[in-house]
Amino acid sequence: QVHLVATGGGSVQAGGSLRLSCSVSGDTATTYSMAWFRQAPMKEREGIAALASDGVTTYSDSVKGRFTISKDNAKNILYLQMDSLKPEDTAIYLCAYDAGRVAIPYRLQRRSYGYWGQGTQVAVSS
């Protein structure tokens, strides 16, 4: 079992920044894939950033250039630095994990991940 706990959400004005954290614990693997997803009301869950043990990062077009995914391997924490936030970034943000290396074309797909955190709310006002 792998446990994920996401924190760091909050309310911010447009143009501001937030950093989300996802603490990973349990039976984690040396080779892994992790990602951040978000879900806004009445919308599909969207994969926005992924990072695997091969060091490759993947971003959706909606956040590319504004968000940065990273991981502190010593602390086993996945981060999402969010800059230049927009009202359309308002959503619940969730982190996801799977053992093994997900092929790059599938790293932002929900079905690629078997473990999920509980989500943290981000609200961006105009």
mmCIF file with all atom_site columns, C-alpha atoms in Angstrom:
data_model
loop_
_atom_site.group_PDB
_atom_site.id
_atom_site.type_symbol
_atom_site.label_atom_id
_atom_site.label_alt_id
_atom_site.label_comp_id
_atom_site.label_asym_id
_atom_site.label_entity_id
_atom_site.label_seq_id
_atom_site.pdbx_PDB_ins_code
_atom_site.Cartn_x
_atom_site.Cartn_y
_atom_site.Cartn_z
_atom_site.occupancy
_atom_site.B_iso_or_equiv
_atom_site.pdbx_formal_charge
_atom_site.auth_seq_id
_atom_site.auth_comp_id
_atom_site.auth_asym_id
_atom_site.auth_atom_id
_atom_site.pdbx_PDB_model_num
ATOM 1   C CA . GLN A 1 1   ? 0.000   0.000  0.000   1.00 0.00 ? 1   GLN A CA 1
ATOM 2   C CA . VAL A 1 2   ? 1.064   3.545  -0.750  1.00 0.00 ? 2   VAL A CA 1
ATOM 3   C CA . HIS A 1 3   ? -0.381  6.570  1.034   1.00 0.00 ? 3   HIS A CA 1
ATOM 4   C CA . LEU A 1 4   ? -0.462  10.070 -0.413  1.00 0.00 ? 4   LEU A CA 1
ATOM 5   C CA . VAL A 1 5   ? -1.328  13.244 1.503   1.00 0.00 ? 5   VAL A CA 1
ATOM 6   C CA . ALA A 1 6   ? -1.664  16.498 -0.434  1.00 0.00 ? 6   ALA A CA 1
ATOM 7   C CA . THR A 1 7   ? -1.374  19.860 1.313   1.00 0.00 ? 7   THR A CA 1
ATOM 8   C CA . GLY A 1 8   ? -0.741  23.490 0.458   1.00 0.00 ? 8   GLY A CA 1
ATOM 9   C CA . GLY A 1 9   ? -3.965  24.574 -1.177  1.00 0.00 ? 9   GLY A CA 1
ATOM 10  C CA . GLY A 1 10  ? -5.617  27.874 -0.389  1.00 0.00 ? 10  GLY A CA 1
ATOM 11  C CA . SER A 1 11  ? -7.057  31.074 -1.789  1.00 0.00 ? 11  SER A CA 1
ATOM 12  C CA . VAL A 1 12  ? -4.975  33.476 -3.860  1.00 0.00 ? 12  VAL A CA 1
ATOM 13  C CA . GLN A 1 13  ? -5.519  36.363 -6.225  1.00 0.00 ? 13  GLN A CA 1
ATOM 14  C CA . ALA A 1 14  ? -4.856  36.039 -9.942  1.00 0.00 ? 14  ALA A CA 1
ATOM 15  C CA . GLY A 1 15  ? -1.165  36.368 -10.696 1.00 0.00 ? 15  GLY A CA 1
ATOM 16  C CA . GLY A 1 16  ? -0.178  34.906 -7.353  1.00 0.00 ? 16  GLY A CA 1
ATOM 17  C CA . SER A 1 17  ? 1.646   31.697 -6.456  1.00 0.00 ? 17  SER A CA 1
ATOM 18  C CA . LEU A 1 18  ? 1.087   28.576 -4.378  1.00 0.00 ? 18  LEU A CA 1
ATOM 19  C CA . ARG A 1 19  ? 3.166   25.483 -3.746  1.00 0.00 ? 19  ARG A CA 1
ATOM 20  C CA . LEU A 1 20  ? 1.428   22.164 -3.239  1.00 0.00 ? 20  LEU A CA 1
ATOM 21  C CA . SER A 1 21  ? 3.064   19.239 -1.474  1.00 0.00 ? 21  SER A CA 1
ATOM 22  C CA . CYS A 1 22  ? 2.270   15.533 -1.669  1.00 0.00 ? 22  CYS A CA 1
ATOM 23  C CA . SER A 1 23  ? 3.798   13.374 1.020   1.00 0.00 ? 23  SER A CA 1
ATOM 24  C CA . VAL A 1 24  ? 4.348   9.781  -0.077  1.00 0.00 ? 24  VAL A CA 1
ATOM 25  C CA . SER A 1 25  ? 4.659   6.886  2.356   1.00 0.00 ? 25  SER A CA 1
ATOM 26  C CA . GLY A 1 26  ? 4.295   3.130  2.448   1.00 0.00 ? 26  GLY A CA 1
ATOM 27  C CA . ASP A 1 27  ? 5.554   0.462  0.084   1.00 0.00 ? 27  ASP A CA 1
ATOM 28  C CA . THR A 1 28  ? 7.064   2.751  -2.557  1.00 0.00 ? 28  THR A CA 1
ATOM 29  C CA . ALA A 1 29  ? 9.196   1.504  -5.421  1.00 0.00 ? 29  ALA A CA 1
ATOM 30  C CA . THR A 1 30  ? 12.541  2.647  -6.820  1.00 0.00 ? 30  THR A CA 1
ATOM 31  C CA . THR A 1 31  ? 10.977  2.954  -10.267 1.00 0.00 ? 31  THR A CA 1
ATOM 32  C CA . TYR A 1 32  ? 7.786   4.987  -10.149 1.00 0.00 ? 32  TYR A CA 1
ATOM 33  C CA . SER A 1 33  ? 5.585   7.543  -11.852 1.00 0.00 ? 33  SER A CA 1
ATOM 34  C CA . MET A 1 34  ? 3.820   10.409 -10.106 1.00 0.00 ? 34  MET A CA 1
ATOM 35  C CA . ALA A 1 35  ? 1.517   13.158 -11.255 1.00 0.00 ? 35  ALA A CA 1
ATOM 36  C CA . TRP A 1 36  ? -0.706  16.046 -10.270 1.00 0.00 ? 36  TRP A CA 1
ATOM 37  C CA . PHE A 1 37  ? -4.271  16.130 -11.473 1.00 0.00 ? 37  PHE A CA 1
ATOM 38  C CA . ARG A 1 38  ? -7.011  18.669 -10.899 1.00 0.00 ? 38  ARG A CA 1
ATOM 39  C CA . GLN A 1 39  ? -10.768 18.568 -10.984 1.00 0.00 ? 39  GLN A CA 1
ATOM 40  C CA . ALA A 1 40  ? -12.999 21.600 -11.248 1.00 0.00 ? 40  ALA A CA 1
ATOM 41  C CA . PRO A 1 41  ? -16.760 21.432 -10.604 1.00 0.00 ? 41  PRO A CA 1
ATOM 42  C CA . MET A 1 42  ? -18.644 19.794 -13.469 1.00 0.00 ? 42  MET A CA 1
ATOM 43  C CA . LYS A 1 43  ? -15.398 19.052 -15.330 1.00 0.00 ? 43  LYS A CA 1
ATOM 44  C CA . GLU A 1 44  ? -13.353 15.954 -16.045 1.00 0.00 ? 44  GLU A CA 1
ATOM 45  C CA . ARG A 1 45  ? -10.282 15.219 -13.947 1.00 0.00 ? 45  ARG A CA 1
ATOM 46  C CA . GLU A 1 46  ? -7.319  16.706 -15.824 1.00 0.00 ? 46  GLU A CA 1
ATOM 47  C CA . GLY A 1 47  ? -3.719  15.548 -15.655 1.00 0.00 ? 47  GLY A CA 1
ATOM 48  C CA . ILE A 1 48  ? -1.493  18.612 -15.517 1.00 0.00 ? 48  ILE A CA 1
ATOM 49  C CA . ALA A 1 49  ? 2.032   17.562 -14.519 1.00 0.00 ? 49  ALA A CA 1
ATOM 50  C CA . ALA A 1 50  ? 3.929   14.298 -14.204 1.00 0.00 ? 50  ALA A CA 1
ATOM 51  C CA . LEU A 1 51  ? 7.332   13.200 -12.995 1.00 0.00 ? 51  LEU A CA 1
ATOM 52  C CA . ALA A 1 52  ? 8.838   9.733  -13.146 1.00 0.00 ? 52  ALA A CA 1
ATOM 53  C CA . SER A 1 53  ? 11.927  8.151  -11.659 1.00 0.00 ? 53  SER A CA 1
ATOM 54  C CA . ASP A 1 54  ? 13.631  8.641  -15.038 1.00 0.00 ? 54  ASP A CA 1
ATOM 55  C CA . GLY A 1 55  ? 13.598  12.395 -14.324 1.00 0.00 ? 55  GLY A CA 1
ATOM 56  C CA . VAL A 1 56  ? 11.388  13.291 -17.267 1.00 0.00 ? 56  VAL A CA 1
ATOM 57  C CA . THR A 1 57  ? 8.681   15.880 -16.581 1.00 0.00 ? 57  THR A CA 1
ATOM 58  C CA . THR A 1 58  ? 5.482   16.248 -18.587 1.00 0.00 ? 58  THR A CA 1
ATOM 59  C CA . TYR A 1 59  ? 3.029   19.158 -18.540 1.00 0.00 ? 59  TYR A CA 1
ATOM 60  C CA . SER A 1 60  ? -0.359  19.856 -20.013 1.00 0.00 ? 60  SER A CA 1
ATOM 61  C CA . ASP A 1 61  ? -0.638  22.829 -22.339 1.00 0.00 ? 61  ASP A CA 1
ATOM 62  C CA . SER A 1 62  ? -2.883  24.540 -19.795 1.00 0.00 ? 62  SER A CA 1
ATOM 63  C CA . VAL A 1 63  ? -0.075  24.877 -17.217 1.00 0.00 ? 63  VAL A CA 1
ATOM 64  C CA . LYS A 1 64  ? 3.131   24.654 -19.249 1.00 0.00 ? 64  LYS A CA 1
ATOM 65  C CA . GLY A 1 65  ? 5.441   27.546 -18.441 1.00 0.00 ? 65  GLY A CA 1
ATOM 66  C CA . ARG A 1 66  ? 3.554   28.433 -15.227 1.00 0.00 ? 66  ARG A CA 1
ATOM 67  C CA . PHE A 1 67  ? 3.696   25.281 -13.092 1.00 0.00 ? 67  PHE A CA 1
ATOM 68  C CA . THR A 1 68  ? 6.745   23.225 -12.086 1.00 0.00 ? 68  THR A CA 1
ATOM 69  C CA . ILE A 1 69  ? 6.700   19.676 -10.735 1.00 0.00 ? 69  ILE A CA 1
ATOM 70  C CA . SER A 1 70  ? 9.572   18.400 -8.617  1.00 0.00 ? 70  SER A CA 1
ATOM 71  C CA . LYS A 1 71  ? 10.346  15.809 -5.974  1.00 0.00 ? 71  LYS A CA 1
ATOM 72  C CA . ASP A 1 72  ? 12.497  15.737 -2.873  1.00 0.00 ? 72  ASP A CA 1
ATOM 73  C CA . ASN A 1 73  ? 13.629  12.124 -2.866  1.00 0.00 ? 73  ASN A CA 1
ATOM 74  C CA . ALA A 1 74  ? 15.162  12.345 0.609   1.00 0.00 ? 74  ALA A CA 1
ATOM 75  C CA . LYS A 1 75  ? 11.847  13.471 2.115   1.00 0.00 ? 75  LYS A CA 1
ATOM 76  C CA . ASN A 1 76  ? 9.684   11.570 -0.394  1.00 0.00 ? 76  ASN A CA 1
ATOM 77  C CA . ILE A 1 77  ? 7.591   14.648 -1.134  1.00 0.00 ? 77  ILE A CA 1
ATOM 78  C CA . LEU A 1 78  ? 6.246   15.629 -4.548  1.00 0.00 ? 78  LEU A CA 1
ATOM 79  C CA . TYR A 1 79  ? 5.798   19.355 -5.151  1.00 0.00 ? 79  TYR A CA 1
ATOM 80  C CA . LEU A 1 80  ? 3.841   21.498 -7.568  1.00 0.00 ? 80  LEU A CA 1
ATOM 81  C CA . GLN A 1 81  ? 4.981   25.111 -7.750  1.00 0.00 ? 81  GLN A CA 1
ATOM 82  C CA . MET A 1 82  ? 2.176   27.145 -9.297  1.00 0.00 ? 82  MET A CA 1
ATOM 83  C CA . ASP A 1 83  ? 2.971   30.649 -10.551 1.00 0.00 ? 83  ASP A CA 1
ATOM 84  C CA . SER A 1 84  ? 0.965   33.207 -12.525 1.00 0.00 ? 84  SER A CA 1
ATOM 85  C CA . LEU A 1 85  ? -2.239  31.631 -11.290 1.00 0.00 ? 85  LEU A CA 1
ATOM 86  C CA . LYS A 1 86  ? -5.465  32.300 -13.168 1.00 0.00 ? 86  LYS A CA 1
ATOM 87  C CA . PRO A 1 87  ? -9.119  31.989 -12.061 1.00 0.00 ? 87  PRO A CA 1
ATOM 88  C CA . GLU A 1 88  ? -9.455  28.975 -14.371 1.00 0.00 ? 88  GLU A CA 1
ATOM 89  C CA . ASP A 1 89  ? -6.870  27.163 -12.225 1.00 0.00 ? 89  ASP A CA 1
ATOM 90  C CA . THR A 1 90  ? -9.489  26.923 -9.455  1.00 0.00 ? 90  THR A CA 1
ATOM 91  C CA . ALA A 1 91  ? -9.994  23.234 -8.683  1.00 0.00 ? 91  ALA A CA 1
ATOM 92  C CA . ILE A 1 92  ? -9.276  20.413 -6.284  1.00 0.00 ? 92  ILE A CA 1
ATOM 93  C CA . TYR A 1 93  ? -5.707  19.267 -6.865  1.00 0.00 ? 93  TYR A CA 1
ATOM 94  C CA . LEU A 1 94  ? -4.819  15.599 -6.372  1.00 0.00 ? 94  LEU A CA 1
ATOM 95  C CA . CYS A 1 95  ? -1.537  13.728 -6.476  1.00 0.00 ? 95  CYS A CA 1
ATOM 96  C CA . ALA A 1 96  ? -1.217  10.259 -7.893  1.00 0.00 ? 96  ALA A CA 1
ATOM 97  C CA . TYR A 1 97  ? 1.357   7.464  -7.814  1.00 0.00 ? 97  TYR A CA 1
ATOM 98  C CA . ASP A 1 98  ? 2.061   4.193  -9.506  1.00 0.00 ? 98  ASP A CA 1
ATOM 99  C CA . ALA A 1 99  ? 4.940   1.781  -9.253  1.00 0.00 ? 99  ALA A CA 1
ATOM 100 C CA . GLY A 1 100 ? 6.799   1.307  -12.478 1.00 0.00 ? 100 GLY A CA 1
ATOM 101 C CA . ARG A 1 101 ? 7.538   3.730  -15.291 1.00 0.00 ? 101 ARG A CA 1
ATOM 102 C CA . VAL A 1 102 ? 4.439   4.830  -17.149 1.00 0.00 ? 102 VAL A CA 1
ATOM 103 C CA . ALA A 1 103 ? 5.146   5.433  -20.837 1.00 0.00 ? 103 ALA A CA 1
ATOM 104 C CA . ILE A 1 104 ? 5.453   9.153  -21.529 1.00 0.00 ? 104 ILE A CA 1
ATOM 105 C CA . PRO A 1 105 ? 2.328   9.466  -23.724 1.00 0.00 ? 105 PRO A CA 1
ATOM 106 C CA . TYR A 1 106 ? 0.229   8.131  -20.861 1.00 0.00 ? 106 TYR A CA 1
ATOM 107 C CA . ARG A 1 107 ? 1.663   10.041 -17.913 1.00 0.00 ? 107 ARG A CA 1
ATOM 108 C CA . LEU A 1 108 ? -1.182  12.557 -17.731 1.00 0.00 ? 108 LEU A CA 1
ATOM 109 C CA . GLN A 1 109 ? -3.914  9.955  -18.010 1.00 0.00 ? 109 GLN A CA 1
ATOM 110 C CA . ARG A 1 110 ? -5.974  9.108  -14.966 1.00 0.00 ? 110 ARG A CA 1
ATOM 111 C CA . ARG A 1 111 ? -6.016  5.390  -15.683 1.00 0.00 ? 111 ARG A CA 1
ATOM 112 C CA . SER A 1 112 ? -2.212  5.188  -15.407 1.00 0.00 ? 112 SER A CA 1
ATOM 113 C CA . TYR A 1 113 ? -2.260  5.611  -11.619 1.00 0.00 ? 113 TYR A CA 1
ATOM 114 C CA . GLY A 1 114 ? -3.464  3.268  -8.943  1.00 0.00 ? 114 GLY A CA 1
ATOM 115 C CA . TYR A 1 115 ? -2.896  5.371  -5.830  1.00 0.00 ? 115 TYR A CA 1
ATOM 116 C CA . TRP A 1 116 ? -4.419  8.770  -5.125  1.00 0.00 ? 116 TRP A CA 1
ATOM 117 C CA . GLY A 1 117 ? -4.252  11.370 -2.396  1.00 0.00 ? 117 GLY A CA 1
ATOM 118 C CA . GLN A 1 118 ? -7.322  13.083 -0.970  1.00 0.00 ? 118 GLN A CA 1
ATOM 119 C CA . GLY A 1 119 ? -6.935  16.389 -2.785  1.00 0.00 ? 119 GLY A CA 1
ATOM 120 C CA . THR A 1 120 ? -6.390  19.979 -1.714  1.00 0.00 ? 120 THR A CA 1
ATOM 121 C CA . GLN A 1 121 ? -8.540  22.931 -2.787  1.00 0.00 ? 121 GLN A CA 1
ATOM 122 C CA . VAL A 1 122 ? -7.081  25.828 -4.768  1.00 0.00 ? 122 VAL A CA 1
ATOM 123 C CA . ALA A 1 123 ? -9.202  28.941 -5.352  1.00 0.00 ? 123 ALA A CA 1
ATOM 124 C CA . VAL A 1 124 ? -7.976  31.793 -7.556  1.00 0.00 ? 124 VAL A CA 1
ATOM 125 C CA . SER A 1 125 ? -9.929  35.045 -7.561  1.00 0.00 ? 125 SER A CA 1
ATOM 126 C CA . SER A 1 126 ? -9.814  37.685 -10.271 1.00 0.00 ? 126 SER A CA 1
#
